[in-house]
Every structure is written in structure tokens, then in C-alpha cells.
Amino acid sequence: LEAALAMAEAAGQLSLEGLSSQPQIDFKGRRELVTPVDKACEALIVERIQAEFPTHGYFAEEGHVTEDERPYRWIVDPIDGTTNYAHRLPAFAISIGVEDTDGLCAGVVHAPYLGETFYGRRGGGAWFVRGPRAAATPRRISVSRTADLADAVLATGFAYVRNETENTNLDNWARLSLMTRGLRRV
């Protein structure tokens, strides 16, 4: 977990530096964007995994993948929300998960522009910190205790492949918008 936090923070700093110039945008699909900063952040994270955990595998969005079975595998989205990043919307994050033979064991979501980090590990709960971790006090977080949909505010998203699939989530959005306090798509 500490290594994942450090990697996410380093990639977050790199992503913020990349905001100083207009990013080159390439397309992986009709709507799926990738920038050189995505690739640089992924390279930074993968290099650290290889150096600190040489026996671990990884599955990273921009193409770094180990194919063989290993006891640990890192799952990396170097800039989760590249479309937002490329358009200078602050809702993007560095997302790193680690799984072992029993499933997910640790995860980090670091939103550098917002100065927020969410993290957790199996058996250790989930935590939130605003600002630099060294200077901030983590706050324990948990799921809502709201049991009734009428009292709930829900968050969702839509797939990039919405033109290529029958399940676009739009029907769910329309139905749930009438049943809940509100729906959010950030």
C-alpha cells in the first residue's frame, strides 16, 4: 500500500506538470483518448513496480502487461479520466490496485489536481486524505448507510463503447432518476 501511494503521488505530480502545455491527443477508439502523459505516468509506475517488486506482474491500461501467472499483480490506470485531463477538467486520477491469489488486496485513487487521495487495503478499511499525506490526517471512510433509494444520491458513468453496445446505461439512468434523491455523473 505504501509503495502504491508513493507511485500514485509521483505519477500525479507528473500529470500536473503535463497540464502546463496543450497535450497531444491520440485515439485508442472512437472516444477513448490517450496522451503522452498517460504513457509517461504508466512508464513511471511500471518501472517502480519492476524495481521494487520484480516478481510481481502488472496489467496497465496503456499496454504494459505481464502474461504469466504471478502471486501479485498490479492493475494500473495511469490517468483515470484522460478525456477530462485532456480537456483540463479536474476530475481525473491515478488509479492503482494490487491483487493477490485471494483477490484485490490494496488500492489507491489519487486525484492530484484536487489534492485528494483515497486508499484502502483488505482488512484495513478505506481512508481519505486531503493534501500531502505527510502533513495530513487520514479520515476513515465507508459506504453510505442510506437504505432507501428515495433518500440516496447515486453516482454512475457511461461506457466509451456506448455506440457499440445495447446496454448504454441510459435506461437505468432514466428509471433511477425518478426513484432517487439524485443522480450524479462527474
Tab-separated table of C-alpha atoms in Angstrom:
chain	number	residue	atom	x	y	z
A	1	LEU	CA	0.000	0.000	0.000
A	2	GLU	CA	2.771	2.463	0.861
A	3	ALA	CA	4.503	1.753	-2.452
A	4	ALA	CA	1.239	2.210	-4.376
A	5	LEU	CA	0.635	5.523	-2.598
A	6	ALA	CA	4.131	6.747	-3.458
A	7	MET	CA	3.756	5.660	-7.099
A	8	ALA	CA	0.381	7.379	-7.415
A	9	GLU	CA	1.745	10.592	-5.919
A	10	ALA	CA	4.767	10.581	-8.260
A	11	ALA	CA	2.559	9.959	-11.303
A	12	GLY	CA	0.168	12.624	-10.038
A	13	GLN	CA	2.986	15.163	-9.939
A	14	LEU	CA	3.956	14.182	-13.477
A	15	SER	CA	0.349	14.611	-14.623
A	16	LEU	CA	0.165	18.104	-13.103
A	17	GLU	CA	3.394	19.090	-14.865
A	18	GLY	CA	1.818	17.874	-18.113
A	19	LEU	CA	-1.011	20.367	-17.717
A	20	SER	CA	1.414	23.205	-18.448
A	21	SER	CA	1.190	22.544	-22.188
A	22	GLN	CA	-1.621	21.579	-24.509
A	23	PRO	CA	-1.468	17.778	-24.625
A	24	GLN	CA	-1.150	15.853	-27.833
A	25	ILE	CA	-4.247	13.685	-28.070
A	26	ASP	CA	-4.350	10.302	-29.771
A	27	PHE	CA	-7.315	7.961	-30.023
A	28	LYS	CA	-7.490	4.317	-28.923
A	29	GLY	CA	-11.094	4.102	-30.083
A	30	ARG	CA	-13.915	6.370	-31.187
A	31	ARG	CA	-13.999	8.198	-27.841
A	32	GLU	CA	-11.100	6.739	-25.885
A	33	LEU	CA	-8.223	9.186	-25.664
A	34	VAL	CA	-4.587	8.721	-24.737
A	35	THR	CA	-1.933	11.389	-24.221
A	36	PRO	CA	1.848	11.206	-23.911
A	37	VAL	CA	1.326	11.985	-20.206
A	38	ASP	CA	-0.758	8.785	-19.810
A	39	LYS	CA	2.135	6.832	-21.274
A	40	ALA	CA	4.761	8.637	-19.175
A	41	CYS	CA	2.800	8.075	-15.953
A	42	GLU	CA	2.352	4.408	-16.784
A	43	ALA	CA	6.059	4.005	-17.565
A	44	LEU	CA	6.969	5.636	-14.239
A	45	ILE	CA	4.669	3.320	-12.284
A	46	VAL	CA	5.715	0.153	-14.131
A	47	GLU	CA	9.414	0.993	-13.727
A	48	ARG	CA	8.888	1.342	-9.975
A	49	ILE	CA	6.985	-1.937	-9.797
A	50	GLN	CA	9.778	-3.682	-11.687
A	51	ALA	CA	12.435	-2.158	-9.419
A	52	GLU	CA	10.672	-2.642	-6.061
A	53	PHE	CA	8.706	-5.829	-6.761
A	54	PRO	CA	10.492	-7.725	-9.549
A	55	THR	CA	8.449	-10.904	-9.020
A	56	HIS	CA	5.100	-9.096	-9.354
A	57	GLY	CA	3.059	-8.872	-12.524
A	58	TYR	CA	1.098	-5.909	-13.843
A	59	PHE	CA	-1.777	-5.055	-16.116
A	60	ALA	CA	-1.657	-1.411	-17.174
A	61	GLU	CA	-4.099	0.363	-19.466
A	62	GLU	CA	-1.603	1.685	-21.994
A	63	GLY	CA	-0.053	-1.688	-22.777
A	64	HIS	CA	2.422	-2.793	-20.095
A	65	VAL	CA	1.263	-6.320	-19.274
A	66	THR	CA	2.891	-9.449	-17.881
A	67	GLU	CA	1.258	-12.524	-19.371
A	68	ASP	CA	2.450	-15.196	-16.930
A	69	GLU	CA	0.833	-16.101	-13.607
A	70	ARG	CA	2.388	-14.413	-10.586
A	71	PRO	CA	1.338	-14.262	-6.922
A	72	TYR	CA	0.756	-10.486	-7.143
A	73	ARG	CA	-0.494	-8.329	-9.992
A	74	TRP	CA	-0.703	-4.539	-10.119
A	75	ILE	CA	-3.613	-3.026	-12.037
A	76	VAL	CA	-2.826	0.473	-13.283
A	77	ASP	CA	-4.836	3.230	-14.910
A	78	PRO	CA	-2.162	5.922	-15.195
A	79	ILE	CA	-4.665	8.708	-15.781
A	80	ASP	CA	-8.163	7.574	-14.967
A	81	GLY	CA	-10.258	10.166	-16.775
A	82	THR	CA	-7.993	11.007	-19.708
A	83	THR	CA	-10.815	12.808	-21.524
A	84	ASN	CA	-11.219	15.098	-18.522
A	85	TYR	CA	-7.442	15.523	-18.264
A	86	ALA	CA	-7.081	16.409	-21.946
A	87	HIS	CA	-9.854	18.999	-21.594
A	88	ARG	CA	-8.460	20.442	-18.326
A	89	LEU	CA	-11.370	19.227	-16.177
A	90	PRO	CA	-10.074	18.478	-12.669
A	91	ALA	CA	-11.859	15.116	-12.326
A	92	PHE	CA	-9.005	12.748	-13.178
A	93	ALA	CA	-6.942	10.444	-11.012
A	94	ILE	CA	-4.119	7.968	-10.891
A	95	SER	CA	-5.661	4.581	-10.017
A	96	ILE	CA	-3.562	1.656	-8.815
A	97	GLY	CA	-4.776	-1.651	-7.456
A	98	VAL	CA	-2.909	-4.735	-6.284
A	99	GLU	CA	-4.319	-8.241	-6.283
A	100	ASP	CA	-3.020	-11.487	-4.870
A	101	THR	CA	-4.307	-15.039	-5.218
A	102	ASP	CA	-7.262	-14.149	-2.938
A	103	GLY	CA	-8.330	-11.091	-4.968
A	104	LEU	CA	-7.844	-7.364	-4.525
A	105	CYS	CA	-5.683	-6.564	-1.512
A	106	ALA	CA	-4.911	-2.828	-1.844
A	107	GLY	CA	-5.950	0.152	-3.889
A	108	VAL	CA	-5.191	3.835	-4.341
A	109	VAL	CA	-7.038	6.580	-6.198
A	110	HIS	CA	-5.048	9.820	-6.188
A	111	ALA	CA	-6.671	12.957	-7.659
A	112	PRO	CA	-3.666	15.299	-7.872
A	113	TYR	CA	-5.485	18.367	-9.212
A	114	LEU	CA	-7.940	18.182	-6.323
A	115	GLY	CA	-5.278	17.203	-3.794
A	116	GLU	CA	-7.286	14.187	-2.656
A	117	THR	CA	-6.261	10.577	-2.120
A	118	PHE	CA	-8.448	7.582	-1.353
A	119	TYR	CA	-6.872	4.292	-0.365
A	120	GLY	CA	-7.525	1.026	1.367
A	121	ARG	CA	-6.340	-2.483	1.922
A	122	ARG	CA	-8.020	-5.757	2.669
A	123	GLY	CA	-8.801	-5.889	6.377
A	124	GLY	CA	-7.601	-2.318	6.919
A	125	GLY	CA	-10.560	-0.259	5.813
A	126	ALA	CA	-10.748	2.651	3.416
A	127	TRP	CA	-9.271	6.084	4.015
A	128	PHE	CA	-9.310	9.610	2.621
A	129	VAL	CA	-6.698	12.318	2.912
A	130	ARG	CA	-6.684	15.863	1.532
A	131	GLY	CA	-3.326	17.430	0.778
A	132	PRO	CA	0.130	15.906	1.146
A	133	ARG	CA	-0.096	12.653	3.126
A	134	ALA	CA	2.910	13.554	5.261
A	135	ALA	CA	1.140	16.656	6.570
A	136	ALA	CA	-2.475	15.465	6.678
A	137	THR	CA	-4.514	13.271	8.976
A	138	PRO	CA	-6.278	10.407	7.172
A	139	ARG	CA	-10.026	10.086	7.738
A	140	ARG	CA	-11.742	6.688	7.668
A	141	ILE	CA	-14.464	6.409	5.039
A	142	SER	CA	-17.213	3.884	4.420
A	143	VAL	CA	-20.233	3.277	2.256
A	144	SER	CA	-23.409	5.190	2.970
A	145	ARG	CA	-25.877	3.835	5.500
A	146	THR	CA	-28.755	5.083	3.363
A	147	ALA	CA	-31.005	2.086	2.824
A	148	ASP	CA	-33.843	3.638	0.809
A	149	LEU	CA	-33.307	4.620	-2.828
A	150	ALA	CA	-35.618	7.621	-2.357
A	151	ASP	CA	-33.074	9.048	0.107
A	152	ALA	CA	-29.992	8.169	-1.936
A	153	VAL	CA	-27.796	10.137	-4.288
A	154	LEU	CA	-26.234	7.746	-6.782
A	155	ALA	CA	-23.187	8.117	-8.989
A	156	THR	CA	-22.694	6.390	-12.311
A	157	GLY	CA	-20.986	6.642	-15.646
A	158	PHE	CA	-21.321	5.605	-19.242
A	159	ALA	CA	-19.064	3.318	-21.247
A	160	TYR	CA	-16.904	4.610	-24.074
A	161	VAL	CA	-18.402	1.875	-26.257
A	162	ARG	CA	-21.939	3.201	-25.901
A	163	ASN	CA	-22.461	3.146	-29.695
A	164	GLU	CA	-21.232	-0.444	-29.887
A	165	THR	CA	-23.368	-1.982	-27.125
A	166	GLU	CA	-27.065	-2.371	-26.438
A	167	ASN	CA	-26.596	-1.697	-22.706
A	168	THR	CA	-25.797	2.027	-22.676
A	169	ASN	CA	-26.976	2.599	-19.081
A	170	LEU	CA	-29.333	5.332	-20.337
A	171	ASP	CA	-32.433	3.269	-19.494
A	172	ASN	CA	-31.119	2.760	-15.947
A	173	TRP	CA	-30.370	6.487	-15.662
A	174	ALA	CA	-33.910	7.443	-16.714
A	175	ARG	CA	-35.537	4.901	-14.386
A	176	LEU	CA	-33.367	5.658	-11.343
A	177	SER	CA	-33.611	9.428	-11.756
A	178	LEU	CA	-37.291	9.148	-10.831
A	179	MET	CA	-36.630	6.836	-7.858
A	180	THR	CA	-33.749	8.594	-6.087
A	181	ARG	CA	-32.921	11.910	-4.477
A	182	GLY	CA	-30.498	12.484	-7.309
A	183	LEU	CA	-28.050	11.051	-9.794
A	184	ARG	CA	-24.543	12.337	-10.378
A	185	ARG	CA	-22.121	11.780	-13.209
A	186	VAL	CA	-18.868	13.578	-12.531
